[in-house]
Amino acid sequence: MLKKLTSIARNTLTALWAVVALLMLASGYSDRLSPEHGAWVSTLGLAFPIIMAVNMLFLLIFITFCWRRAWLPVAAFVLAYQPISLYVPLNGSGQQADGGETLTVMSYNVQGFGGPGPAHDNDNVALSQIVSYVRQQQPDLLCVQEAQDGKRNAKMRLDSLFAHRDTITLVKTKLSYNALGLFTRYPILRRERIHYDSRANGSVAWTLLRGRDTLFVVNNHLESTHLGKSLRNTYKNMLHGDEPADTVRLQSRHIAGVLAGSAATRAMQARTVADYTDSVRRRHPDWLVIVCGDFNDQPISYTHRVMARNLTDCFQTAGNGVGWSMLAKAFPVRIDNILCSDRLTPFSCRVDRSFTASDHHPIVAKMKLSPDR
């Protein structure tokens, strides 16, 4: 009798694991589907780390109680290698440039240089911290989002660190103010805004001259989630268990709807940027290409997959861990990215979570240049 019960328990565990494995694969590869096909598509990838952790739990259970089936969760991890390596890459810490020319790129949503809280707003503390940090990192390219600085004279202070800079205002109204900026050591030859529909976001392409090479840089701030302060507070309360069950059900549907709408908008924007970048690369295959910025979407998303089309994700190739780039603990996601073309080989990339002068953390990538083919 005991043997029969044990067999039933093992088979039940295996059946439950099979459901988890299917969900993990569906979540991990959900970036193949556009969120324009339905609200559920835009949120499925968010569940991936949770389902991955549950699969790990099943691995431990199988090892403990029925070790002959422990290969099943391992096989699921193998099948999900691509999304795992995208969400939580492990590349070690010993990568070096090994000589040759290098390029350092930094992307940072600076939140208007005003800092993540009211303590920064009146005394320019955040701006001073950002200028000091940039001076320490010494990037060749600094791409900033939410680069509007009001009366803080941020551009003037950053100008002292770079030979060339350009800023373009995306929108300036009573309700919205947003700008994208580029600060660089290289001469700027041309600037062009990539046009697509958006409330207050945008993408801008710059063409630079780096010695004998042409460097093409696309700085992006894709559509925001449009979760207002009230919804964000409600979401945080839901995470802490401070909202009644009826409110959780109602607000969950509302938040999912808002996120789905913004995800569908980003899908269109990502295709526009990727098509634009691909057309430039077809005309100029020898150019060095950098696509970076605040994508406002997680790694396992349609937006990220399309933006990274035919490009290398520097964090996936040379970073480690989850690299969450949002300061808020309620939003543990990596939404800031640096992508590069095949003449650039990343050997180091990190999201610096120790630097907190904005509601985002900066991402810095170092890459080696290959000779012109």
Coordinates of C-alpha atoms in Angstrom, one line a residue:
M1 CA 0.0 0.0 0.0
L2 CA 2.8 2.4 0.9
K3 CA 4.6 1.6 -2.3
K4 CA 1.4 2.4 -4.3
L5 CA 0.9 5.8 -2.4
T6 CA 4.5 6.7 -3.0
S7 CA 4.1 6.0 -6.8
I8 CA 0.9 8.1 -6.9
A9 CA 2.8 11.0 -5.1
R10 CA 5.7 10.8 -7.5
N11 CA 3.4 10.8 -10.6
T12 CA 1.4 13.7 -9.2
L13 CA 4.6 15.6 -8.6
T14 CA 5.7 14.8 -12.1
A15 CA 2.4 16.0 -13.6
L16 CA 2.6 19.3 -11.6
W17 CA 6.2 19.7 -12.8
A18 CA 5.1 19.2 -16.4
V19 CA 2.7 22.1 -16.0
V20 CA 5.4 24.3 -14.5
A21 CA 7.8 23.4 -17.3
L22 CA 5.3 24.2 -20.0
L23 CA 4.5 27.5 -18.4
M24 CA 8.3 28.3 -18.1
L25 CA 8.8 27.7 -21.8
A26 CA 5.7 29.6 -22.8
S27 CA 6.8 32.5 -20.6
G28 CA 10.4 32.4 -21.7
Y29 CA 9.6 32.4 -25.4
S30 CA 6.6 34.8 -25.2
D31 CA 8.7 37.5 -26.7
R32 CA 8.0 35.9 -30.1
L33 CA 4.4 37.2 -29.9
S34 CA 3.5 40.9 -30.2
P35 CA 1.5 42.4 -27.3
E36 CA -0.8 43.7 -30.0
H37 CA -2.3 40.2 -30.1
G38 CA -3.6 40.4 -26.5
A39 CA -3.1 41.8 -23.0
W40 CA -1.9 38.4 -21.7
V41 CA 1.1 38.4 -24.1
S42 CA 2.5 41.6 -22.6
T43 CA 2.6 40.2 -19.0
L44 CA 3.5 36.6 -19.6
G45 CA 7.3 37.3 -19.7
L46 CA 7.1 39.0 -16.3
A47 CA 6.3 35.6 -14.7
F48 CA 9.4 34.0 -16.1
P49 CA 11.7 34.4 -13.0
I50 CA 9.0 33.2 -10.7
I51 CA 8.3 30.1 -12.8
M52 CA 12.0 29.5 -13.2
A53 CA 12.3 29.5 -9.4
V54 CA 9.5 27.0 -9.1
N55 CA 11.2 24.7 -11.5
M56 CA 14.3 24.9 -9.3
L57 CA 12.2 24.0 -6.3
F58 CA 11.0 20.9 -8.2
L59 CA 14.6 20.0 -9.0
L60 CA 15.4 20.0 -5.3
I61 CA 12.2 18.0 -4.5
F62 CA 13.1 15.4 -7.1
I63 CA 16.7 15.1 -5.9
T64 CA 15.4 14.6 -2.3
F65 CA 12.5 12.2 -2.9
C66 CA 12.8 10.7 -6.4
W67 CA 16.3 11.4 -7.7
R68 CA 15.8 9.3 -10.9
R69 CA 13.4 12.0 -12.2
A70 CA 15.7 14.9 -11.3
W71 CA 16.8 15.1 -14.9
L72 CA 13.3 16.5 -15.9
P73 CA 13.7 20.0 -14.4
V74 CA 17.3 20.0 -15.7
A75 CA 16.0 19.3 -19.2
A76 CA 13.5 22.1 -18.8
F77 CA 16.4 24.5 -17.9
V78 CA 18.3 23.3 -21.0
L79 CA 15.3 24.0 -23.2
A80 CA 14.9 27.4 -21.7
Y81 CA 18.6 28.3 -22.0
Q82 CA 18.0 31.2 -24.4
P83 CA 15.6 33.1 -22.2
I84 CA 17.6 32.2 -19.0
S85 CA 20.8 33.6 -20.5
L86 CA 18.9 36.8 -21.5
Y87 CA 17.2 37.3 -18.2
V88 CA 20.1 36.3 -15.9
P89 CA 23.4 36.0 -17.8
L90 CA 26.4 34.6 -16.1
N91 CA 29.6 35.6 -17.9
G92 CA 32.2 35.7 -15.1
S93 CA 34.3 38.7 -14.2
G94 CA 37.6 38.0 -15.9
Q95 CA 36.8 39.3 -19.4
Q96 CA 39.4 41.8 -20.7
A97 CA 39.8 43.8 -23.9
D98 CA 43.1 42.0 -24.7
G99 CA 44.5 45.0 -26.5
G100 CA 43.2 47.0 -29.4
E101 CA 40.8 49.9 -29.6
T102 CA 37.9 50.0 -27.1
L103 CA 34.7 52.0 -26.8
T104 CA 32.9 52.8 -23.5
V105 CA 29.2 53.6 -23.7
M106 CA 27.0 54.7 -20.9
S107 CA 23.2 55.0 -21.0
Y108 CA 21.3 56.7 -18.2
N109 CA 17.8 57.9 -17.6
V110 CA 18.6 60.9 -15.4
Q111 CA 15.1 61.9 -14.5
G112 CA 15.6 65.5 -15.4
F113 CA 18.8 65.6 -13.3
G114 CA 16.5 66.1 -10.3
G115 CA 17.1 63.0 -8.3
P116 CA 14.7 60.2 -7.2
G117 CA 13.2 62.1 -4.3
P118 CA 12.5 65.6 -2.9
A119 CA 15.8 65.7 -1.0
H120 CA 17.6 66.3 -4.3
D121 CA 15.2 68.8 -5.9
N122 CA 16.3 72.0 -4.3
D123 CA 20.1 71.7 -4.0
N124 CA 21.3 70.1 -7.2
V125 CA 22.7 67.1 -5.2
A126 CA 21.7 64.7 -7.9
L127 CA 23.2 66.7 -10.7
S128 CA 26.5 67.0 -8.8
Q129 CA 26.5 63.3 -8.2
I130 CA 25.8 62.5 -11.9
V131 CA 28.6 64.8 -13.1
S132 CA 31.0 63.2 -10.7
Y133 CA 30.0 59.7 -11.7
V134 CA 30.3 60.4 -15.4
R135 CA 33.8 61.9 -14.8
Q136 CA 34.8 58.8 -13.0
Q137 CA 33.4 56.4 -15.7
Q138 CA 35.0 58.4 -18.6
P139 CA 32.6 57.1 -21.3
D140 CA 33.3 57.9 -24.9
L141 CA 29.5 58.1 -25.4
L142 CA 26.9 59.2 -22.9
C143 CA 23.3 58.8 -23.9
V144 CA 20.8 60.3 -21.5
Q145 CA 17.0 60.0 -21.4
E146 CA 14.7 62.5 -19.6
A147 CA 17.5 65.0 -20.2
Q148 CA 15.5 68.1 -19.6
D149 CA 17.3 70.1 -16.9
G150 CA 15.2 73.2 -16.3
K151 CA 17.4 75.8 -14.5
R152 CA 20.0 73.3 -13.3
N153 CA 22.5 74.0 -16.2
A154 CA 23.2 70.3 -16.4
K155 CA 24.3 70.5 -20.1
M156 CA 26.8 73.2 -19.3
R157 CA 28.3 71.2 -16.4
L158 CA 28.5 68.0 -18.6
D159 CA 30.0 70.0 -21.5
S160 CA 33.2 70.3 -19.5
L161 CA 33.6 66.6 -19.7
F162 CA 33.0 66.2 -23.5
A163 CA 34.0 67.9 -26.6
H164 CA 30.7 67.5 -28.3
R165 CA 27.0 67.3 -27.3
D166 CA 23.5 67.6 -28.6
T167 CA 20.1 67.6 -27.0
I168 CA 16.7 67.4 -28.6
T169 CA 13.4 68.2 -26.8
L170 CA 10.8 65.5 -27.5
V171 CA 7.9 67.3 -25.9
K172 CA 7.4 70.4 -23.7
T173 CA 4.0 71.1 -22.4
K174 CA 2.4 71.9 -19.1
L175 CA 1.9 68.2 -18.5
S176 CA 5.0 66.7 -20.1
Y177 CA 8.6 67.6 -20.6
N178 CA 11.1 65.1 -22.0
A179 CA 14.4 65.3 -23.9
L180 CA 17.1 63.0 -25.2
G181 CA 20.8 63.9 -25.1
L182 CA 24.1 62.7 -26.4
F183 CA 27.5 63.7 -25.0
T184 CA 30.6 62.4 -26.8
R185 CA 34.3 62.8 -27.5
Y186 CA 33.6 62.5 -31.2
P187 CA 32.4 65.1 -33.7
I188 CA 28.6 64.9 -34.5
L189 CA 27.9 64.9 -38.2
R190 CA 24.2 64.5 -38.3
R191 CA 21.1 64.1 -36.2
E192 CA 17.7 62.7 -37.1
R193 CA 14.6 62.0 -35.1
I194 CA 13.0 58.7 -35.8
H195 CA 9.3 59.4 -36.1
Y196 CA 6.6 57.3 -34.5
D197 CA 3.4 58.0 -32.5
S198 CA 4.0 58.7 -28.8
R199 CA 2.6 60.8 -26.0
A200 CA 5.9 62.1 -24.7
N201 CA 8.7 59.6 -25.8
G202 CA 10.9 59.2 -28.8
S203 CA 14.1 58.0 -30.5
V204 CA 16.9 60.0 -32.0
A205 CA 19.8 58.8 -34.3
W206 CA 23.2 60.6 -34.4
T207 CA 26.0 60.0 -36.9
L208 CA 29.5 60.6 -35.5
L209 CA 33.0 60.5 -36.8
R210 CA 35.4 58.4 -34.8
G211 CA 38.8 58.6 -36.6
R212 CA 38.3 56.7 -39.9
D213 CA 35.1 55.0 -38.6
T214 CA 31.6 56.3 -38.7
L215 CA 29.6 55.7 -35.5
F216 CA 25.8 55.5 -35.7
V217 CA 24.1 55.9 -32.3
V218 CA 20.4 55.6 -31.6
N219 CA 19.2 56.8 -28.2
N220 CA 15.7 55.7 -27.2
H221 CA 13.1 56.4 -24.6
L222 CA 10.3 54.2 -25.6
E223 CA 6.7 54.5 -24.4
S224 CA 6.3 54.7 -20.7
T225 CA 4.0 52.3 -18.8
H226 CA 1.5 55.2 -18.0
L227 CA 1.1 53.9 -14.5
G228 CA 0.3 57.1 -12.7
K229 CA 1.3 57.8 -9.1
S230 CA -2.1 56.5 -7.8
L231 CA -1.8 53.2 -9.7
R232 CA 1.8 52.8 -8.6
N233 CA 0.9 53.3 -5.0
T234 CA -2.0 50.8 -5.3
Y235 CA 0.4 48.3 -6.9
K236 CA 2.9 48.6 -4.0
N237 CA 0.1 48.2 -1.5
M238 CA -1.1 45.1 -3.3
L239 CA 2.5 43.6 -3.1
H240 CA 2.5 44.4 0.6
G241 CA -0.9 42.8 1.1
D242 CA -2.5 46.1 2.2
E243 CA -5.4 46.0 -0.2
P244 CA -8.7 44.0 0.2
A245 CA -9.2 41.0 -2.2
D246 CA -11.9 42.8 -4.2
T247 CA -9.6 45.8 -4.8
V248 CA -6.8 43.5 -5.8
R249 CA -8.9 41.7 -8.4
L250 CA -10.3 45.0 -9.8
Q251 CA -7.0 46.9 -9.8
S252 CA -5.1 43.9 -11.2
R253 CA -7.3 43.9 -14.3
H254 CA -7.0 47.7 -14.6
I255 CA -3.2 47.7 -14.2
A256 CA -2.9 44.8 -16.7
G257 CA -4.9 46.7 -19.2
V258 CA -2.8 49.9 -18.9
L259 CA 0.4 47.8 -19.2
A260 CA -1.0 46.0 -22.3
G261 CA -1.9 49.3 -24.0
S262 CA 1.6 50.8 -23.5
A263 CA 3.3 47.5 -24.5
A264 CA 1.3 47.5 -27.8
T265 CA 2.5 51.0 -28.4
R266 CA 6.1 50.1 -27.7
A267 CA 5.8 47.1 -30.1
M268 CA 5.1 49.5 -32.9
Q269 CA 7.9 51.9 -31.8
A270 CA 10.4 49.0 -31.6
R271 CA 9.6 47.9 -35.1
T272 CA 10.0 51.4 -36.4
V273 CA 13.4 51.8 -34.8
A274 CA 14.6 48.4 -35.8
D275 CA 13.5 48.9 -39.4
Y276 CA 15.2 52.3 -39.5
T277 CA 18.5 50.9 -38.0
D278 CA 18.4 47.9 -40.4
S279 CA 18.0 50.2 -43.4
V280 CA 21.0 52.3 -42.3
R281 CA 23.1 49.2 -41.8
R282 CA 22.2 47.9 -45.3
R283 CA 23.4 51.1 -46.8
H284 CA 26.5 51.4 -44.6
P285 CA 27.5 47.8 -43.5
D286 CA 30.9 49.1 -42.3
W287 CA 29.5 51.6 -39.8
L288 CA 29.7 51.0 -36.0
V289 CA 26.2 50.9 -34.5
I290 CA 25.0 51.5 -31.0
V291 CA 21.3 51.3 -30.0
C292 CA 20.7 52.1 -26.4
G293 CA 18.4 53.7 -23.9
D294 CA 15.3 53.2 -21.7
F295 CA 13.2 50.6 -23.5
N296 CA 10.6 50.6 -20.7
D297 CA 10.2 46.9 -21.1
Q298 CA 11.8 43.8 -19.6
P299 CA 14.4 41.5 -21.3
I300 CA 11.8 38.8 -22.2
S301 CA 9.6 41.1 -24.2
Y302 CA 8.6 41.6 -27.8
T303 CA 10.0 45.1 -27.6
H304 CA 13.5 43.9 -26.5
R305 CA 13.6 41.1 -29.1
V306 CA 12.8 43.4 -32.0
M307 CA 15.1 46.2 -30.8
A308 CA 18.0 43.7 -30.5
R309 CA 17.3 42.2 -33.9
N310 CA 20.6 41.7 -35.8
L311 CA 22.4 43.3 -32.8
T312 CA 24.3 42.1 -29.7
D313 CA 22.9 42.7 -26.3
C314 CA 25.9 43.9 -24.3
F315 CA 24.5 42.8 -20.9
Q316 CA 23.6 39.3 -22.1
T317 CA 27.0 38.9 -23.7
A318 CA 29.2 40.5 -21.0
G319 CA 27.0 41.1 -17.9
N320 CA 26.1 39.1 -14.9
G321 CA 23.0 38.6 -12.9
V322 CA 19.6 40.2 -13.3
G323 CA 20.9 43.7 -13.7
W324 CA 17.7 45.4 -12.5
S325 CA 17.9 49.0 -13.6
M326 CA 14.9 50.5 -11.8
L327 CA 15.5 52.0 -8.3
A328 CA 12.1 51.1 -7.0
K329 CA 12.1 47.7 -5.4
A330 CA 8.5 47.1 -6.4
F331 CA 9.6 47.1 -10.1
P332 CA 12.5 44.5 -10.2
V333 CA 13.2 44.7 -14.0
R334 CA 16.0 45.6 -16.4
I335 CA 14.6 48.1 -18.8
D336 CA 17.8 50.0 -19.8
N337 CA 19.9 48.5 -22.5
I338 CA 23.0 48.9 -24.7
L339 CA 23.1 47.0 -28.0
C340 CA 25.9 46.9 -30.6
S341 CA 26.7 45.7 -34.1
D342 CA 29.0 42.9 -35.0
R343 CA 32.2 45.0 -35.4
L344 CA 31.9 45.7 -31.7
T345 CA 32.6 43.0 -29.1
P346 CA 31.4 43.6 -25.6
F347 CA 33.8 42.5 -22.9
S348 CA 32.2 44.2 -19.9
C349 CA 28.7 45.5 -19.1
R350 CA 27.1 46.3 -15.8
V351 CA 24.1 48.1 -14.3
D352 CA 25.5 50.0 -11.4
R353 CA 22.9 49.5 -8.6
S354 CA 25.1 51.4 -6.2
F355 CA 24.5 54.7 -7.9
T356 CA 21.1 56.2 -7.0
A357 CA 20.9 59.7 -8.3
S358 CA 17.8 59.0 -10.4
D359 CA 14.9 56.5 -10.4
H360 CA 17.1 54.4 -12.8
H361 CA 20.5 53.0 -12.4
P362 CA 23.1 53.7 -15.2
I363 CA 24.2 50.9 -17.5
V364 CA 27.9 51.0 -18.8
A365 CA 29.3 48.8 -21.5
K366 CA 32.8 48.4 -22.7
M367 CA 33.5 46.9 -26.1
K368 CA 36.4 46.1 -28.4
L369 CA 36.5 47.4 -32.0
S370 CA 37.2 44.9 -34.8
P371 CA 39.0 46.2 -37.9
D372 CA 37.0 47.3 -40.9
R373 CA 36.3 44.3 -43.0

